[in-house]
PDB file of C-alpha atoms in Angstrom:
ATOM      1  CA  MET A   1     -35.984  21.619   5.572  1.00  0.00           C
ATOM      2  CA  LYS A   2     -35.590  21.483   1.877  1.00  0.00           C
ATOM      3  CA  LEU A   3     -32.615  20.966  -0.449  1.00  0.00           C
ATOM      4  CA  HIS A   4     -32.711  24.648  -1.562  1.00  0.00           C
ATOM      5  CA  GLU A   5     -32.779  25.878   2.058  1.00  0.00           C
ATOM      6  CA  LEU A   6     -29.354  24.165   2.825  1.00  0.00           C
ATOM      7  CA  SER A   7     -26.426  26.437   3.376  1.00  0.00           C
ATOM      8  CA  PRO A   8     -22.897  26.002   4.767  1.00  0.00           C
ATOM      9  CA  ALA A   9     -22.117  26.858   8.355  1.00  0.00           C
ATOM     10  CA  GLU A  10     -21.369  30.547   9.056  1.00  0.00           C
ATOM     11  CA  GLY A  11     -17.688  31.328   8.533  1.00  0.00           C
ATOM     12  CA  SER A  12     -16.918  28.029   6.929  1.00  0.00           C
ATOM     13  CA  LYS A  13     -16.662  29.248   3.369  1.00  0.00           C
ATOM     14  CA  LYS A  14     -14.222  32.073   2.300  1.00  0.00           C
ATOM     15  CA  SER A  15     -14.227  33.853  -0.995  1.00  0.00           C
ATOM     16  CA  VAL A  16     -11.413  33.118  -3.314  1.00  0.00           C
ATOM     17  CA  LYS A  17      -8.412  35.567  -3.234  1.00  0.00           C
ATOM     18  CA  ARG A  18      -8.336  37.239  -6.714  1.00  0.00           C
ATOM     19  CA  VAL A  19      -4.762  38.064  -7.272  1.00  0.00           C
ATOM     20  CA  GLY A  20      -3.249  40.426  -9.809  1.00  0.00           C
ATOM     21  CA  ARG A  21      -6.243  42.856 -10.155  1.00  0.00           C
ATOM     22  CA  GLY A  22      -4.508  46.167  -9.332  1.00  0.00           C
ATOM     23  CA  THR A  23      -3.650  48.055  -6.207  1.00  0.00           C
ATOM     24  CA  ALA A  24      -7.431  48.585  -5.248  1.00  0.00           C
ATOM     25  CA  SER A  25      -8.039  44.955  -4.891  1.00  0.00           C
ATOM     26  CA  GLY A  26      -6.888  44.754  -1.432  1.00  0.00           C
ATOM     27  CA  GLN A  27      -3.946  42.670  -2.323  1.00  0.00           C
ATOM     28  CA  GLY A  28      -1.638  45.757  -3.183  1.00  0.00           C
ATOM     29  CA  LYS A  29       0.754  46.228  -6.001  1.00  0.00           C
ATOM     30  CA  THR A  30       2.659  42.892  -5.650  1.00  0.00           C
ATOM     31  CA  SER A  31      -0.480  40.737  -4.923  1.00  0.00           C
ATOM     32  CA  GLY A  32       0.744  39.627  -1.503  1.00  0.00           C
ATOM     33  CA  LYS A  33       3.875  37.984  -2.881  1.00  0.00           C
ATOM     34  CA  GLY A  34       6.490  40.593  -1.398  1.00  0.00           C
ATOM     35  CA  GLN A  35       9.167  41.985  -3.446  1.00  0.00           C
ATOM     36  CA  LYS A  36      10.994  40.216  -6.258  1.00  0.00           C
ATOM     37  CA  GLY A  37      12.637  36.786  -6.110  1.00  0.00           C
ATOM     38  CA  ALA A  38      11.643  33.430  -7.574  1.00  0.00           C
ATOM     39  CA  LYS A  39       8.734  33.048  -5.282  1.00  0.00           C
ATOM     40  CA  SER A  40       7.075  36.187  -6.589  1.00  0.00           C
ATOM     41  CA  ARG A  41       7.321  34.910 -10.154  1.00  0.00           C
ATOM     42  CA  SER A  42       4.587  32.837 -11.970  1.00  0.00           C
ATOM     43  CA  GLY A  43       5.352  29.245 -12.611  1.00  0.00           C
ATOM     44  CA  TYR A  44       7.720  28.860  -9.652  1.00  0.00           C
ATOM     45  CA  SER A  45       7.841  25.636  -7.705  1.00  0.00           C
ATOM     46  CA  ARG A  46      10.565  24.298  -5.663  1.00  0.00           C
ATOM     47  CA  ARG A  47      11.207  20.666  -5.875  1.00  0.00           C
ATOM     48  CA  PRO A  48      10.026  18.332  -3.043  1.00  0.00           C
ATOM     49  CA  GLY A  49      12.479  18.103  -0.200  1.00  0.00           C
ATOM     50  CA  PHE A  50      14.268  21.275  -1.008  1.00  0.00           C
ATOM     51  CA  GLU A  51      15.386  23.196   2.091  1.00  0.00           C
ATOM     52  CA  GLY A  52      16.681  26.411   0.771  1.00  0.00           C
ATOM     53  CA  GLY A  53      20.136  25.125  -0.095  1.00  0.00           C
ATOM     54  CA  GLN A  54      20.608  23.308   3.361  1.00  0.00           C
ATOM     55  CA  MET A  55      21.517  19.597   2.835  1.00  0.00           C
ATOM     56  CA  PRO A  56      17.961  17.970   2.672  1.00  0.00           C
ATOM     57  CA  LEU A  57      16.896  15.467   5.296  1.00  0.00           C
ATOM     58  CA  GLN A  58      16.695  12.588   2.691  1.00  0.00           C
ATOM     59  CA  ARG A  59      20.468  13.229   1.997  1.00  0.00           C
ATOM     60  CA  ARG A  60      21.529  13.727   5.571  1.00  0.00           C
ATOM     61  CA  VAL A  61      20.173  10.595   6.933  1.00  0.00           C
ATOM     62  CA  PRO A  62      22.437   7.520   6.466  1.00  0.00           C
ATOM     63  CA  LYS A  63      21.326   4.894   3.988  1.00  0.00           C
ATOM     64  CA  ARG A  64      21.345   1.177   4.979  1.00  0.00           C
ATOM     65  CA  GLY A  65      20.589  -2.109   3.244  1.00  0.00           C
ATOM     66  CA  PHE A  66      19.299  -2.984  -0.200  1.00  0.00           C
ATOM     67  CA  ASN A  67      15.880  -3.297  -1.713  1.00  0.00           C
ATOM     68  CA  ASN A  68      15.744  -6.051  -4.333  1.00  0.00           C
ATOM     69  CA  ILE A  69      12.987  -4.910  -6.836  1.00  0.00           C
ATOM     70  CA  PHE A  70      13.142  -8.449  -8.489  1.00  0.00           C
ATOM     71  CA  ALA A  71      12.481 -10.443  -5.225  1.00  0.00           C
ATOM     72  CA  THR A  72       9.446 -12.694  -5.231  1.00  0.00           C
ATOM     73  CA  GLU A  73       7.049 -11.876  -2.595  1.00  0.00           C
ATOM     74  CA  TYR A  74       4.689 -14.669  -1.576  1.00  0.00           C
ATOM     75  CA  ALA A  75       1.310 -14.545   0.300  1.00  0.00           C
ATOM     76  CA  THR A  76       1.954 -17.001   3.152  1.00  0.00           C
ATOM     77  CA  VAL A  77      -0.426 -19.424   4.726  1.00  0.00           C
ATOM     78  CA  ASN A  78       0.397 -21.915   7.606  1.00  0.00           C
ATOM     79  CA  VAL A  79      -0.664 -25.599   7.638  1.00  0.00           C
ATOM     80  CA  SER A  80      -2.701 -25.128  10.781  1.00  0.00           C
ATOM     81  CA  ALA A  81      -4.851 -22.374   9.082  1.00  0.00           C
ATOM     82  CA  LEU A  82      -5.643 -24.758   6.215  1.00  0.00           C
ATOM     83  CA  ASN A  83      -6.633 -27.483   8.846  1.00  0.00           C
ATOM     84  CA  ASP A  84      -9.171 -24.998  10.465  1.00  0.00           C
ATOM     85  CA  ARG A  85     -10.748 -23.503   7.315  1.00  0.00           C
ATOM     86  CA  PHE A  86     -11.100 -26.348   4.821  1.00  0.00           C
ATOM     87  CA  GLU A  87     -13.121 -29.644   4.871  1.00  0.00           C
ATOM     88  CA  ASP A  88     -11.648 -33.067   4.418  1.00  0.00           C
ATOM     89  CA  GLY A  89     -10.837 -33.724   0.654  1.00  0.00           C
ATOM     90  CA  ALA A  90     -10.990 -30.036  -0.479  1.00  0.00           C
ATOM     91  CA  VAL A  91      -8.739 -28.527  -3.183  1.00  0.00           C
ATOM     92  CA  VAL A  92      -6.660 -25.550  -1.834  1.00  0.00           C
ATOM     93  CA  ASP A  93      -5.485 -23.104  -4.360  1.00  0.00           C
ATOM     94  CA  ALA A  94      -5.226 -19.250  -4.524  1.00  0.00           C
ATOM     95  CA  GLN A  95      -8.864 -18.662  -5.350  1.00  0.00           C
ATOM     96  CA  SER A  96     -10.119 -20.885  -2.539  1.00  0.00           C
ATOM     97  CA  LEU A  97      -7.685 -19.195  -0.084  1.00  0.00           C
ATOM     98  CA  LYS A  98      -8.882 -15.772  -1.085  1.00  0.00           C
ATOM     99  CA  ALA A  99     -12.569 -16.993  -0.791  1.00  0.00           C
ATOM    100  CA  VAL A 100     -12.042 -18.132   2.947  1.00  0.00           C
ATOM    101  CA  GLY A 101     -10.185 -14.969   3.718  1.00  0.00           C
ATOM    102  CA  LEU A 102      -6.711 -16.468   4.469  1.00  0.00           C
ATOM    103  CA  ILE A 103      -5.039 -14.287   2.012  1.00  0.00           C
ATOM    104  CA  LYS A 104      -5.917 -10.791   0.644  1.00  0.00           C
ATOM    105  CA  LYS A 105      -3.570 -10.451  -2.326  1.00  0.00           C
ATOM    106  CA  THR A 106      -1.692 -13.263  -4.186  1.00  0.00           C
ATOM    107  CA  LEU A 107       1.341 -11.044  -4.847  1.00  0.00           C
ATOM    108  CA  ASP A 108       3.741 -13.246  -6.858  1.00  0.00           C
ATOM    109  CA  GLY A 109       2.158 -16.519  -5.664  1.00  0.00           C
ATOM    110  CA  VAL A 110       1.096 -18.342  -2.528  1.00  0.00           C
ATOM    111  CA  LYS A 111       3.485 -20.283  -0.194  1.00  0.00           C
ATOM    112  CA  VAL A 112       2.330 -22.808   2.389  1.00  0.00           C
ATOM    113  CA  LEU A 113       4.471 -22.876   5.654  1.00  0.00           C
ATOM    114  CA  GLY A 114       4.663 -25.787   8.099  1.00  0.00           C
ATOM    115  CA  LYS A 115       3.581 -24.199  11.357  1.00  0.00           C
ATOM    116  CA  GLY A 116       1.058 -26.345  13.217  1.00  0.00           C
ATOM    117  CA  GLU A 117      -0.622 -29.607  12.537  1.00  0.00           C
ATOM    118  CA  ILE A 118      -2.915 -30.945   9.805  1.00  0.00           C
ATOM    119  CA  THR A 119      -5.325 -33.873  10.115  1.00  0.00           C
ATOM    120  CA  LYS A 120      -7.365 -33.576   6.846  1.00  0.00           C
ATOM    121  CA  ALA A 121      -6.407 -34.893   3.474  1.00  0.00           C
ATOM    122  CA  LEU A 122      -6.232 -31.865   1.259  1.00  0.00           C
ATOM    123  CA  THR A 123      -5.076 -31.335  -2.361  1.00  0.00           C
ATOM    124  CA  VAL A 124      -2.868 -28.303  -2.269  1.00  0.00           C
ATOM    125  CA  LYS A 125      -1.973 -26.449  -5.502  1.00  0.00           C
ATOM    126  CA  VAL A 126       0.300 -23.542  -4.811  1.00  0.00           C
ATOM    127  CA  THR A 127       3.289 -21.669  -6.150  1.00  0.00           C
ATOM    128  CA  ALA A 128       5.702 -22.728  -3.403  1.00  0.00           C
ATOM    129  CA  ILE A 129       5.692 -24.862  -0.243  1.00  0.00           C
ATOM    130  CA  SER A 130       8.161 -25.564   2.555  1.00  0.00           C
ATOM    131  CA  GLU A 131       9.523 -29.116   3.068  1.00  0.00           C
ATOM    132  CA  SER A 132       7.930 -29.501   6.455  1.00  0.00           C
ATOM    133  CA  ALA A 133       4.481 -28.284   5.214  1.00  0.00           C
ATOM    134  CA  LYS A 134       4.824 -30.838   2.251  1.00  0.00           C
ATOM    135  CA  ALA A 135       5.655 -33.644   4.614  1.00  0.00           C
ATOM    136  CA  LYS A 136       2.800 -32.829   6.987  1.00  0.00           C
ATOM    137  CA  ILE A 137       0.145 -32.732   4.235  1.00  0.00           C
ATOM    138  CA  GLU A 138       1.364 -36.004   2.616  1.00  0.00           C
ATOM    139  CA  ALA A 139       1.488 -37.618   5.984  1.00  0.00           C
ATOM    140  CA  ALA A 140      -2.238 -36.599   6.504  1.00  0.00           C
ATOM    141  CA  GLY A 141      -3.085 -38.348   3.338  1.00  0.00           C
ATOM    142  CA  GLY A 142      -3.158 -35.183   1.111  1.00  0.00           C
ATOM    143  CA  LYS A 143      -1.586 -34.385  -2.239  1.00  0.00           C
ATOM    144  CA  VAL A 144       0.785 -31.386  -3.087  1.00  0.00           C
ATOM    145  CA  GLU A 145       1.132 -29.832  -6.421  1.00  0.00           C
ATOM    146  CA  VAL A 146       3.559 -27.047  -7.039  1.00  0.00           C
ATOM    147  CA  LEU A 147       2.467 -24.877  -9.927  1.00  0.00           C
TER     148      LEU A 147
END
């Protein structure tokens, strides 16, 4: 088989409907758009969610809560994960966490949480840290630097 011998499967390709080419084109006088109305005119498009005048779903469903667009969203890491992935005396920051695969995106910063135990003395440089995590890291002989 050669490149010039390739062809699509039988029936998988359809020729384009050429609209507005007269009554003999097979689309009839109105090009398959029916009679009159906005939908038969060129340039017509109804807005997303429009349901023909019926109250649209996004307005029928009750709204709840509040989404704060200014909220800071942290990439979180637990102390136990740091203990598993880093060697004794290592420097832990956003780049090193990304490198070992503990976080995918830094978002608004990195926050270390205090779940689990830590035995290694690490130097942690992060945007935020919980009190329990700070206590555990310092108890293990590490240092905490909040950026």
